[in-house]
Coordinates of C-alpha atoms and ligand atoms in Angstrom, one line a residue:
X18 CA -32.5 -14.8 1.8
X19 CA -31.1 -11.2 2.7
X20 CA -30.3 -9.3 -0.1
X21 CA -26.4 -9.2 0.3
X22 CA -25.7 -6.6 -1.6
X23 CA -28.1 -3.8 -0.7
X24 CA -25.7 -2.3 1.6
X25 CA -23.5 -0.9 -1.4
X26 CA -20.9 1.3 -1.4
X27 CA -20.2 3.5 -4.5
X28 CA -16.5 4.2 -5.5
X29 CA -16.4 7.0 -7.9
X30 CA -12.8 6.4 -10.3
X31 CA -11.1 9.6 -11.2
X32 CA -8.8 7.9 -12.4
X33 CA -6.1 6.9 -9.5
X34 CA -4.1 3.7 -10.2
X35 CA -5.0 2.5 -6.7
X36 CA -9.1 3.1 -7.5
X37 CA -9.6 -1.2 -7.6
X38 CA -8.1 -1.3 -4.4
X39 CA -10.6 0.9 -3.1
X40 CA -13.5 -1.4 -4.3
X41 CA -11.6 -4.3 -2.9
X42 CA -10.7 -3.3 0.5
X43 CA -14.3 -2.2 1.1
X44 CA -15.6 -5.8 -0.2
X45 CA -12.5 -7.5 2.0
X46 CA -14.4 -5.5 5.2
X47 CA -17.8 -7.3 4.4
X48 CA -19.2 -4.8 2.2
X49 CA -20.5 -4.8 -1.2
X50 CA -18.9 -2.4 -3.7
X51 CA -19.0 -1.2 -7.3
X52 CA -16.4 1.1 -8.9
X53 CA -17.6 3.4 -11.6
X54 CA -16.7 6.6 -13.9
X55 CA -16.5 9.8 -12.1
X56 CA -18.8 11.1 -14.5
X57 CA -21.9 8.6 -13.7
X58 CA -25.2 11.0 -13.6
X59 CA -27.0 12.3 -11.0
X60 CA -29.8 9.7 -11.9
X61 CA -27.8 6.7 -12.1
X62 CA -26.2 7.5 -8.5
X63 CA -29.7 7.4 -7.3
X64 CA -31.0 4.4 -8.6
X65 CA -27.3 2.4 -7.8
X66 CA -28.6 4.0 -4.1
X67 CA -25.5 3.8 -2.3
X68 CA -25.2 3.7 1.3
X69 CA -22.1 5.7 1.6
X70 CA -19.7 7.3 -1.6
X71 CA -15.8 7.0 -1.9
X72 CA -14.4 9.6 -4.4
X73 CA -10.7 7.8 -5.7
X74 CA -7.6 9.5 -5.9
X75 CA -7.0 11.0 -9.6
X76 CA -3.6 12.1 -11.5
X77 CA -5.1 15.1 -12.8
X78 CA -5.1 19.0 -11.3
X79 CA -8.4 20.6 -10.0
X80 CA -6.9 23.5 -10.8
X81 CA -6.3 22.2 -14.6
X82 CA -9.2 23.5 -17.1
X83 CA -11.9 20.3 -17.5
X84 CA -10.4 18.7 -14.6
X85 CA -13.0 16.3 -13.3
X86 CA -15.5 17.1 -10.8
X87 CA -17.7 14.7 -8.5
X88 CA -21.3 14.7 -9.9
X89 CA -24.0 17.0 -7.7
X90 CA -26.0 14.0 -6.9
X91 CA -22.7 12.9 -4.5
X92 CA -23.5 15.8 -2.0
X93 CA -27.4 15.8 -2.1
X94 CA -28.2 12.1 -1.1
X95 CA -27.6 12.3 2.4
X96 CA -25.3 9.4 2.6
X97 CA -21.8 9.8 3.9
X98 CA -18.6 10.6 1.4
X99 CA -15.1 10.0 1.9
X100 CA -12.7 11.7 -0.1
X101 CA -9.0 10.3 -1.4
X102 CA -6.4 12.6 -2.3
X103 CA -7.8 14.3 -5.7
X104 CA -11.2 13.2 -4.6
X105 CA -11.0 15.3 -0.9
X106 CA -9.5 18.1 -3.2
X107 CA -12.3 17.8 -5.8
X108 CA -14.7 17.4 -2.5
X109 CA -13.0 20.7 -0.7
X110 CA -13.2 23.2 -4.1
X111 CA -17.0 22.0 -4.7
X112 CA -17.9 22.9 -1.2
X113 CA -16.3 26.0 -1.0
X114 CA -12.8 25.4 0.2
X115 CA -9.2 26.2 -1.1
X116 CA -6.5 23.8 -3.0
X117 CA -3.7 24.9 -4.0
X118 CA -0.7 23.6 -6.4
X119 CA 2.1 21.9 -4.7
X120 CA 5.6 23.2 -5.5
X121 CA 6.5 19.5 -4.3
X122 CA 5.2 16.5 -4.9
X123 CA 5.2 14.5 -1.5
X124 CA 5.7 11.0 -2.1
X125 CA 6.2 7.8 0.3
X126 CA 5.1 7.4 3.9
X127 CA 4.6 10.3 6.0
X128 CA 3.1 9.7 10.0
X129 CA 0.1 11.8 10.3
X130 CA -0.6 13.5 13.8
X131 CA -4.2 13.0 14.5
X132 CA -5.4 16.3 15.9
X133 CA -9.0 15.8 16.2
X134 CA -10.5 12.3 16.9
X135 CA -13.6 11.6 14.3
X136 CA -15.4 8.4 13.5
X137 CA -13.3 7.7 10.8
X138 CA -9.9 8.2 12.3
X139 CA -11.4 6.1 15.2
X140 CA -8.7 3.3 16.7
X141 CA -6.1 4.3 14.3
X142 CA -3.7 6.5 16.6
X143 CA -0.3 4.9 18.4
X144 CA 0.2 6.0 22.0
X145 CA 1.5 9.3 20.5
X146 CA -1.7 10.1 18.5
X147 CA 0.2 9.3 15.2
X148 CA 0.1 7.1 12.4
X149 CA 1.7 6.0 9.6
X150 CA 0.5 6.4 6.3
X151 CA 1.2 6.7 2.2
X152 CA 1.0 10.0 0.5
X153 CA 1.3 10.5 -3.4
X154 CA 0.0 14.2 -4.4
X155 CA 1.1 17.3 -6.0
X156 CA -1.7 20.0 -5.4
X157 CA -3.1 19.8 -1.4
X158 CA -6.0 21.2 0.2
X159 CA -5.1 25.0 1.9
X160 CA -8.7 25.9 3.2
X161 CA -11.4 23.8 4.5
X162 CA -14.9 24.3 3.3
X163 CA -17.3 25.9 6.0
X164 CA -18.4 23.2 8.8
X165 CA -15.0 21.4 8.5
X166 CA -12.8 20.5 10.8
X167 CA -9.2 19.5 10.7
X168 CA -8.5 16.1 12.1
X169 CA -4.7 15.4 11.0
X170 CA -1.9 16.7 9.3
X171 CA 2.1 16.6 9.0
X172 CA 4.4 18.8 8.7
X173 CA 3.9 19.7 4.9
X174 CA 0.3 19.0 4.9
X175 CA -1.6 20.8 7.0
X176 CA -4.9 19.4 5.9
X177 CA -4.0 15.5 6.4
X178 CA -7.7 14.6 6.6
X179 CA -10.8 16.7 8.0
X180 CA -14.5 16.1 8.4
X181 CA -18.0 17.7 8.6
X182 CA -19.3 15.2 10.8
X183 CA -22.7 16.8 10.7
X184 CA -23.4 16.0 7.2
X185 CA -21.2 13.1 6.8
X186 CA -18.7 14.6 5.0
X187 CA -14.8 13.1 5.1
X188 CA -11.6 13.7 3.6
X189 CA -7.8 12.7 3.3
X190 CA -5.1 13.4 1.3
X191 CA -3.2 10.0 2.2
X192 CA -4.5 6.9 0.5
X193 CA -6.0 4.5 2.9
X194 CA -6.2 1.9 0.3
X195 CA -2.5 0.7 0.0
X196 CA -1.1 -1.4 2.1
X197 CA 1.7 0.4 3.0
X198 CA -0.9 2.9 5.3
X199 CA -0.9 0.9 8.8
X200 CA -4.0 1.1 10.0
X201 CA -5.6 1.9 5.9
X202 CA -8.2 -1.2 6.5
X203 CA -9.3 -0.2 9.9
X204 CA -10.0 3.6 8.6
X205 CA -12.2 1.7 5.4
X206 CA -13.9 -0.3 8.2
X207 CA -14.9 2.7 9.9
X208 CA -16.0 4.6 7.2
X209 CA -18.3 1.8 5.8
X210 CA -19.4 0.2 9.4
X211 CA -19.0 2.8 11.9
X212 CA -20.0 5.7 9.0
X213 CA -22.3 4.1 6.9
X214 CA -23.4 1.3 8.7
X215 CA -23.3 -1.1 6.5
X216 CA -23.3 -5.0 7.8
X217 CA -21.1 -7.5 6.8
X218 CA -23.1 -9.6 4.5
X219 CA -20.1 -9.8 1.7
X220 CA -18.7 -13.2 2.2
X221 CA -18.1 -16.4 0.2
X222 CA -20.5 -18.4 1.8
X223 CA -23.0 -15.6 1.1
X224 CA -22.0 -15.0 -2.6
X225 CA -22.9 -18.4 -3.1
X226 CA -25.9 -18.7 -2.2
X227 CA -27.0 -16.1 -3.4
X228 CA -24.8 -16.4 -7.3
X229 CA -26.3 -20.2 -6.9
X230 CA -30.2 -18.9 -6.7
X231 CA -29.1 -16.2 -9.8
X232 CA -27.8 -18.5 -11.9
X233 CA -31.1 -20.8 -11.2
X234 CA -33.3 -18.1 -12.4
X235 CA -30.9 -17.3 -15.5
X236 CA -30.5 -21.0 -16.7
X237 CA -33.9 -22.3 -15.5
X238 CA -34.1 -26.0 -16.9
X239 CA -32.1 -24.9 -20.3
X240 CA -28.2 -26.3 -21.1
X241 CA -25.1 -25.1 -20.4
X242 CA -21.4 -25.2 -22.3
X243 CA -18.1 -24.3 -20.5
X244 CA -15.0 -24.4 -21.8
X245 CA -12.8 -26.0 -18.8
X246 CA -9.1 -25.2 -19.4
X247 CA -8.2 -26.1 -15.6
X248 CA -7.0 -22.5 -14.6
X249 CA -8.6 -20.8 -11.8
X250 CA -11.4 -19.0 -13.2
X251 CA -12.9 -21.6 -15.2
X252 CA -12.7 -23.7 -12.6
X253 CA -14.5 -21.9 -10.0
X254 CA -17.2 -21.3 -12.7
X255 CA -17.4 -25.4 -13.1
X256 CA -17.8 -25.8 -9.3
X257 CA -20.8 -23.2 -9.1
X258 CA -22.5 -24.1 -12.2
X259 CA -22.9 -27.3 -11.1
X260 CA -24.0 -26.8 -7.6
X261 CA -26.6 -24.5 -9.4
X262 CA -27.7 -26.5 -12.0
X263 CA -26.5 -29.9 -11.2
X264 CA -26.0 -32.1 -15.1
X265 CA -27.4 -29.2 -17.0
X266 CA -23.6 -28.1 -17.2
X267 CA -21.4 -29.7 -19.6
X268 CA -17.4 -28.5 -19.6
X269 CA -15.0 -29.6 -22.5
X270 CA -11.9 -29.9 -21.5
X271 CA -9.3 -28.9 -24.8
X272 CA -6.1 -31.2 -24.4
X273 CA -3.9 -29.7 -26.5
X274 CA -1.2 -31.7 -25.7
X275 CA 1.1 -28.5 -24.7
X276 CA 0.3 -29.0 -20.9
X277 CA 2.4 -29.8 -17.6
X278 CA 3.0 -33.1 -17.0
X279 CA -0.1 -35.3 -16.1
X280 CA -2.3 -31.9 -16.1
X281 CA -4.9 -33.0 -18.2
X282 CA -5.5 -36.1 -16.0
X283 CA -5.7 -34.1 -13.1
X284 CA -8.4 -31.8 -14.4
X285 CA -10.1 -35.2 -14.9
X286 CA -9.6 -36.3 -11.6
X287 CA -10.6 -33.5 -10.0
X288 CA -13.8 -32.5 -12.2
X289 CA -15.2 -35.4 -13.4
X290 CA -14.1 -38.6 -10.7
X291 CA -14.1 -36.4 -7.5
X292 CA -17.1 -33.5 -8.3
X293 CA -18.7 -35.5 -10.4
X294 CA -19.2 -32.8 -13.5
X295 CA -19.4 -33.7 -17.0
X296 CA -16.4 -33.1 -18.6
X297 CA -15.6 -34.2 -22.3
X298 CA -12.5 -34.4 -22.9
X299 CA -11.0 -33.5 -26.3
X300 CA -7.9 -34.9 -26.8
X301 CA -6.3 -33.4 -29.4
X302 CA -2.5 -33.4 -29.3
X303 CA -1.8 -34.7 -32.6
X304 CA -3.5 -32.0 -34.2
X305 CA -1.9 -29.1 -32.4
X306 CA 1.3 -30.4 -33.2
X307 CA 0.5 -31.0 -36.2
X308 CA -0.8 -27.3 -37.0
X309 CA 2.1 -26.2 -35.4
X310 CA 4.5 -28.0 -37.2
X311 CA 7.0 -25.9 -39.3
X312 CA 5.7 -22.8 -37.4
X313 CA 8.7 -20.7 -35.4
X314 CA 7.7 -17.3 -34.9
X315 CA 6.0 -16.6 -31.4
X316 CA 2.5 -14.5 -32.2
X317 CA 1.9 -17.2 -35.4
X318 CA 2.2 -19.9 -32.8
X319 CA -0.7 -18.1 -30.8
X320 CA -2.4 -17.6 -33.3
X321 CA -2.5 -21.3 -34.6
X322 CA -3.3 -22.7 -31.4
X323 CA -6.0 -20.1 -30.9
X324 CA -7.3 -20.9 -34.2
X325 CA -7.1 -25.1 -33.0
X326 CA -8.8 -24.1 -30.0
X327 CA -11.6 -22.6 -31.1
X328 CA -12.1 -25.8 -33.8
X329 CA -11.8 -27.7 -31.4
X330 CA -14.3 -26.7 -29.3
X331 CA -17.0 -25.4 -31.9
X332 CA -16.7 -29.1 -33.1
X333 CA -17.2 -30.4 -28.9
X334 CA -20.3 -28.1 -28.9
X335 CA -22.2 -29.0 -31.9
X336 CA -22.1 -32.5 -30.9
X337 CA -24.3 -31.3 -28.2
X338 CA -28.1 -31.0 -28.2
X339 CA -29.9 -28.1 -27.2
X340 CA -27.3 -25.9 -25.3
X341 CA -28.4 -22.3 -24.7
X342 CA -25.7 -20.8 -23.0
X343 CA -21.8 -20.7 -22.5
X344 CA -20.4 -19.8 -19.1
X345 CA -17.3 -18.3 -19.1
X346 CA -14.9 -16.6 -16.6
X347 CA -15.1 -13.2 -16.9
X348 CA -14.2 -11.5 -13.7
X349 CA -14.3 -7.4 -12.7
X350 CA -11.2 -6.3 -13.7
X351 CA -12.1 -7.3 -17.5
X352 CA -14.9 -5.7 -17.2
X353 CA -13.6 -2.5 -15.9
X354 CA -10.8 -2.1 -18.1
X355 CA -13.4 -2.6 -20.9
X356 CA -15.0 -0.1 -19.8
X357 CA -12.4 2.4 -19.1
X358 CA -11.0 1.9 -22.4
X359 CA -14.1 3.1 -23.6
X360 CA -15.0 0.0 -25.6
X361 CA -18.2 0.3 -24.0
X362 CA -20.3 -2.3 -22.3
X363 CA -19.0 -5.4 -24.8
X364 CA -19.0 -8.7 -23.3
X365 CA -15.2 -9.3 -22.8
X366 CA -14.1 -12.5 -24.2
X367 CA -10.5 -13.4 -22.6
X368 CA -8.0 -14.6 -24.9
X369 CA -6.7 -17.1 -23.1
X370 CA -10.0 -19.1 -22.6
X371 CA -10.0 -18.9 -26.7
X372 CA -13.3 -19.1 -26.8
X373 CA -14.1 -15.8 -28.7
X374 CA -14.7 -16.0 -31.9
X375 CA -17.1 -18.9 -32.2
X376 CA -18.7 -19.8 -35.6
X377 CA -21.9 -18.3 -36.4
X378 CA -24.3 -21.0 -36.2
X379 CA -23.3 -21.6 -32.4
X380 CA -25.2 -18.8 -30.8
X381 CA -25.5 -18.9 -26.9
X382 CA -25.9 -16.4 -24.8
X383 CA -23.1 -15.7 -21.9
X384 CA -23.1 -16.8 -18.4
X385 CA -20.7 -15.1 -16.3
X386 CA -21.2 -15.7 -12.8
X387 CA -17.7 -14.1 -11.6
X388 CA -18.5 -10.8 -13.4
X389 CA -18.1 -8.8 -10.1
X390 CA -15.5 -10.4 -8.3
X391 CA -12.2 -9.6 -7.8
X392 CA -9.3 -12.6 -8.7
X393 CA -8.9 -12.6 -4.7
X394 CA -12.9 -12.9 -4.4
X395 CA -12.8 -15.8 -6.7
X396 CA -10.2 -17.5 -5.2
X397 CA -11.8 -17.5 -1.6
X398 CA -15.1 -18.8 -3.3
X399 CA -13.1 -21.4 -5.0
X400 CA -11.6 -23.0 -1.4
X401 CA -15.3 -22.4 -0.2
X402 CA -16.7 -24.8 -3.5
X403 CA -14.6 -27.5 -2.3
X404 CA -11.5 -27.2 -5.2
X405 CA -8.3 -28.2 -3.1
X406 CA -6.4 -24.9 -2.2
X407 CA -3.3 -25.9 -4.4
X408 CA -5.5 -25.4 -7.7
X409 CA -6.9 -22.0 -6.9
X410 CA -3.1 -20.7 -5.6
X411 CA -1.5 -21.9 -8.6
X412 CA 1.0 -19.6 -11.0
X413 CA -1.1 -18.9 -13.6
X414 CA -0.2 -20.3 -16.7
X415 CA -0.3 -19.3 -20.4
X416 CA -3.1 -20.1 -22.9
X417 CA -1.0 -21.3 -25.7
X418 CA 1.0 -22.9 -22.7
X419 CA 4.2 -24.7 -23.2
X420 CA 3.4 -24.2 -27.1
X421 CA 5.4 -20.3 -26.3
X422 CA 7.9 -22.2 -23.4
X423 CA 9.8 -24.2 -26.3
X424 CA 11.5 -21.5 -28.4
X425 CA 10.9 -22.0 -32.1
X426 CA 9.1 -24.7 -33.9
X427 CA 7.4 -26.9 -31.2
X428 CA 7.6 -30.8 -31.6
X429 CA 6.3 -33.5 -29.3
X430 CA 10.1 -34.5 -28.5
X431 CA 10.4 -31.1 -27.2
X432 CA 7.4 -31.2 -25.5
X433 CA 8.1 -34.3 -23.5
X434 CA 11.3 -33.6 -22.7
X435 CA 10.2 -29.9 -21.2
X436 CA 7.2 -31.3 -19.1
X437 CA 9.9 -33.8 -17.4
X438 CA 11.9 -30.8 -16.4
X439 CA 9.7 -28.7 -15.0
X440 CA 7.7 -31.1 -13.2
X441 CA 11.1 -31.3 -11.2
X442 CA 11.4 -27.4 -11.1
X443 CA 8.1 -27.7 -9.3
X444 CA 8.6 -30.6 -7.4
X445 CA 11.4 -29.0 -5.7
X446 CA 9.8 -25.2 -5.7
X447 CA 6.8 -26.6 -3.6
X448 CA 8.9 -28.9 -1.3
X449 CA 11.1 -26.1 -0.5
X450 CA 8.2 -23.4 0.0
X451 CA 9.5 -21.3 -2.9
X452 CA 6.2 -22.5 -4.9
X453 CA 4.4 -19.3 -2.7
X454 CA 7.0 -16.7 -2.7
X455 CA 7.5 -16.8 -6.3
X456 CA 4.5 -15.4 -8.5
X457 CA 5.4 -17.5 -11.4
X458 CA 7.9 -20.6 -12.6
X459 CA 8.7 -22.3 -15.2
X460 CA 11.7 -24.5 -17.3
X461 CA 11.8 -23.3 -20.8
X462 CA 13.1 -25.5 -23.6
X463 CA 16.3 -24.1 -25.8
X464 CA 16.5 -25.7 -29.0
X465 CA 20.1 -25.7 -28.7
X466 CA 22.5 -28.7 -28.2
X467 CA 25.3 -28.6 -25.3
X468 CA 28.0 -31.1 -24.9
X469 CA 28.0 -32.7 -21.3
X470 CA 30.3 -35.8 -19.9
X471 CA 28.3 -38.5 -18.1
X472 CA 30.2 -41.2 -16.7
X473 CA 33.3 -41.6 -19.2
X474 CA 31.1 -41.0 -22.0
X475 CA 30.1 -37.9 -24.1
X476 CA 26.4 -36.6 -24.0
X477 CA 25.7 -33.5 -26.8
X478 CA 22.3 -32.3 -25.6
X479 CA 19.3 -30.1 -25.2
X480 CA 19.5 -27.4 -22.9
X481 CA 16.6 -26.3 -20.4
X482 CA 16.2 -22.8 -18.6
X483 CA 14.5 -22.2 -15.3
X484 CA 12.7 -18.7 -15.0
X485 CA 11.2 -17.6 -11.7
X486 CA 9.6 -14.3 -11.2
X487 CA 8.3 -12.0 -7.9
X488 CA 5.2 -10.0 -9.1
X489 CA 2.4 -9.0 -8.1
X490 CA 0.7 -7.4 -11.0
X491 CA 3.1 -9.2 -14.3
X492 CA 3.4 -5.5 -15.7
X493 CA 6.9 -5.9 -13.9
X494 CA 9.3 -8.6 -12.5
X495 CA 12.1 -9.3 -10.7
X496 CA 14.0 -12.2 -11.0
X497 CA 13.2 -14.4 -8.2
X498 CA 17.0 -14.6 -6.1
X499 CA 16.3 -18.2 -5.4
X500 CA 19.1 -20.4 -3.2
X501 CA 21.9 -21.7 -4.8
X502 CA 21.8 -24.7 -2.6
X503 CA 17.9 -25.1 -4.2
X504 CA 18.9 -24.5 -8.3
X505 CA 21.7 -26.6 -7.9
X506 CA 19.5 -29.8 -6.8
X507 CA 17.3 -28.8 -9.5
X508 CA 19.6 -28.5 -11.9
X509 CA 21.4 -31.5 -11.1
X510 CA 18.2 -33.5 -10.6
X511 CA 17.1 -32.2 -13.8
X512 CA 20.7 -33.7 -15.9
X513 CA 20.8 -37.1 -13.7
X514 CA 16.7 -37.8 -14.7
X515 CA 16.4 -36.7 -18.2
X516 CA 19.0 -38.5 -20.1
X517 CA 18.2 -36.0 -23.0
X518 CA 19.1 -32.4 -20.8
X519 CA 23.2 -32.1 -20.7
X520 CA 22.7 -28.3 -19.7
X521 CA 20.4 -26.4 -17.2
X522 CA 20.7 -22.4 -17.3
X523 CA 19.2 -19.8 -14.7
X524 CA 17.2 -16.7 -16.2
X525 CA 18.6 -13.5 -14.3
X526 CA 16.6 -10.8 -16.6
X527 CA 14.0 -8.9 -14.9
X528 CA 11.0 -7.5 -16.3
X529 CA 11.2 -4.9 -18.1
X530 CA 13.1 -5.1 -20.5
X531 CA 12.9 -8.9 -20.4
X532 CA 9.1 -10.3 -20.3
X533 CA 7.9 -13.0 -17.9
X534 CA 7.7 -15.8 -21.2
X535 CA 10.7 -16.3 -23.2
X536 CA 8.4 -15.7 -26.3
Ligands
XMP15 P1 4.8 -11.6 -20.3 O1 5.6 -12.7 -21.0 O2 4.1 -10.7 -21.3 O3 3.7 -12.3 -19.5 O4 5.7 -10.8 -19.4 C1 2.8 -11.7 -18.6 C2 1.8 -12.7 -18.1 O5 1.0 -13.1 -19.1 C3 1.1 -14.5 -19.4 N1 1.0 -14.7 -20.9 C4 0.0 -15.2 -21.5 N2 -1.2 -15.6 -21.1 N3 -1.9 -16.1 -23.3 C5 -2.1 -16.1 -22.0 O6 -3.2 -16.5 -21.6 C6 -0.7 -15.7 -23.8 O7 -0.5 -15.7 -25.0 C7 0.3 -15.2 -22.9 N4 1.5 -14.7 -23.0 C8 2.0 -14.4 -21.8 C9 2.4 -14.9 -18.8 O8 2.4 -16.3 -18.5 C10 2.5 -14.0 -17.6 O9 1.7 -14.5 -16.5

């Protein structure tokens, strides 16, 4: 089997809020990538031996005192470097150029007129030898460092991007990596392919095979424990586990009885009928509700059902004989926020698989085979494992699910009520195509009564709110502007069907101030 990630690229963070899109648009062109610390040692860019080095974008000044620098190890190798924005400015002042401070910071798109054809700015030009492309700096580079040559600029940037082709050396002050720069993935193809030549060995159908023989040599013939809560993650986890080690893997499957309607039969279906994994099912709505009864405030109804959860399925896994280890989801962007927030290399338990915490006396070791993949990674390996497409491009959905979508103290009435609901609001979202153009969706139960007319009678009840959201990374939201024509058929679908609803509201609040859950 070829080893698919020996051609490696090495992204070197300074910091830059775009820095994971780096890593991922060189792993979207076929290429194996790892994002670290600016400040990695000479020695340990050596061993990671890296076939070409992308220095990220940073917020800070290199003119500011302690302002990061790229380690020495960057420009000895002999492999090719391309700079972004802070990193061509750290890359110019190490090699002997000029940067100075900006009086303005240019921000926003900007066309670039390419001046100098290199390998990297190779099939990126219009017929007028432009381009457009996304600029967000303060201080710019003013002299090039000896052996450089100028390849594009604009009007306020005179040093757009540059290059000492000789020694591999490239720069630009734009960032490639957004999507709002045209031709951003043709110019990170180059630089990896054309540049560095790397292959293309980074696919989904060569992750797996080559995950599948890992986990093989990890597990060997011992027993493994997931906790299967039906999201996306898990999921893919399930699928690869068992390909790799076949009935070694048992899930458990937590019904807590605060899921959509007929979700934790579908999670059956799926896992143990159709793929043909062992999944125990814990069915344990009474004693959810039951822990939850009499509890209103939001964070104590986390914490209960965290607390369930975790009983729950310490009480699954001791039934078990013999299990070593416990697979969980993990994926890259866990692990490098735990890094970068300096909580060093601890294993990253995410809350909402509520699985940290275990007892003492179950020790296992971890198993987490998406450690290194983006969410968009694992969603491509998930279609490739066989789950049906509408499971892996599902909204994600809480852990303490519709336990923080019924405001105040949750009871099964409620419960039942709200899963009728939204399984309309869905119905209708996917059958209109609003399912994929809205990031997240969901009714929300108001403990409130409302007085409605039905027929020539009088109906005095609950009242259910529909919240939709555009996001892309559920720091902020906008309220998603469905049609009127589409909320009124829900909303009237929703009164005539559920003899219990006399009231269906919209949620217009956008995020911030509001958040994306009512609670
Ligand atoms: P908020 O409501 O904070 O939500 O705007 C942002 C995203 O996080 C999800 N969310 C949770 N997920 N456990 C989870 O696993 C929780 O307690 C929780 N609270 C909010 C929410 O659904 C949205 O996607």
């Amino acid at each position: 089997m070829t080893n698919i990630t020996q051609d490696r690229i090495l992204i070197l963070d300074f910091g830059s809020q775009y820095s994971q899109l780096i890593a991922r648009r060189v792993r979207e062109a076929g290429v194996y990538s790892e994002m670290h610390a600016f400040d990695m040692s000479d020695e340990e860019i050596r061993e990671f031996n890296p076939k070409g080095i992308i220095l990220s974008g940073g917020p800070e000044s290199v003119h500011e005192a302690d302002s990061p620098r790229a380690p020495e190890a960057v420009f000895d190798l002999g492999v090719p470097v391309l700079g972004i924005c802070y990193g061509f400015q750290t890359m110019s002042e190490q090699l002997g150029g000029k940067v100075e401070a900006g009086d303005v910071h240019e921000f926003g798109y900007a066309k670039i007129d390419i001046t100098h054809q290199d390998k990297l700015l190779s099939k990126i030009s219009d017929e007028k030898n432009q381009s457009e492309v996304w600029m967000s700096h303060g201080d710019k580079v003013a002299s090039l460092p000896e052996g450089f040559t100028v390849t594009s600029s604009t009007p306020s940037c005179p040093y757009a991007s540059a290059s000492d082709e000789s020694r591999g050396f490239y720069g630009v002050q734009f960032h490639p990596e957004v999507t709002h720069t045209q031709k951003g993935v043709e110019l990170i193809s180059n630089f990896v392919h054309i540049i560095c030549s790397c292959g293309n060995a980074w696919n989904s159908e060569n992750i797996i095979e080559m995950r599948i023989k890992q986990l093989q040599d990890q597990i060997g013939d011992q027993k493994v424990l997931l906790g299967l809560s039906g999201g996306v993650d898990s999921s893919v986890v399930a699928a690869l586990l068992h390909r790799a080690i076949g009935d070694q893997l048992t899930c458990v499957f937590v019904d807590n009885g605060l899921l959509r309607l007929n979700e934790g039969d579908q999670v059956m279906q799926m896992f143990a009928d159709n793929m043909g994994i062992r999944v125990i099912r814990a069915d344990s709505e009474a004693r959810f509700l039951s822990a939850l009864s009499g509890v209103t405030d939001p964070e104590a109804k986390r914490k209960v059902i965290g607390r369930e959860f975790i009983e729950v399925f310490s009480e699954e896994a001791r039934k078990l004989d013999g299990v070593k280890f416990l697979a969980q989801g993990t994926i890259y962007p866990d692990v490098i926020e735990s890094a970068a927030s300096k909580q060093g290399k601890a294993h990253v338990i995410k809350s909402h698989h509520n699985v940290g915490g275990l007892p003492d006396d179950l020790a296992f070791e971890l198993v987490e085979p998406l450690r290194d993949l983006f969410k968009d990674e694992v969603r491509k390996l998930g279609v490739a494992l066989g789950i049906p497409h509408h499971m892996i491009y599902r909204h994600p959905f809480p852990g303490p699910g519709l336990g923080v979508r019924i405001l105040g103290e949750v009871k099964k009435e409620y419960a039942d009520i709200l899963r009728l609901a939204d399984d309309i609001f869905m119905q209708e979202l996917r059958q209109s195509g609003w399912y994929d153009k809205t990031a997240q969706a969901f009714a929300v139960f108001q403990p409130v009564k409302s007085v409605g007319v039905v027929g020539d009678g009088r109906r005095y009840a609950w009242v259910i709110a529909l919240r939709a959201v555009e996001t892309v990374d559920f720091m902020t939201a906008r309220f998603a502007h469905l049609p009127y024509e589409l909320v009124d058929r829900i909303s009237t679908r929703i009164m005539n069907e559920i003899k219990d609803v006399s009231r269906v509201v919209y949620d217009v609040s956008s995020k911030p101030p509001a958040t994306i859950e009512w609670e």
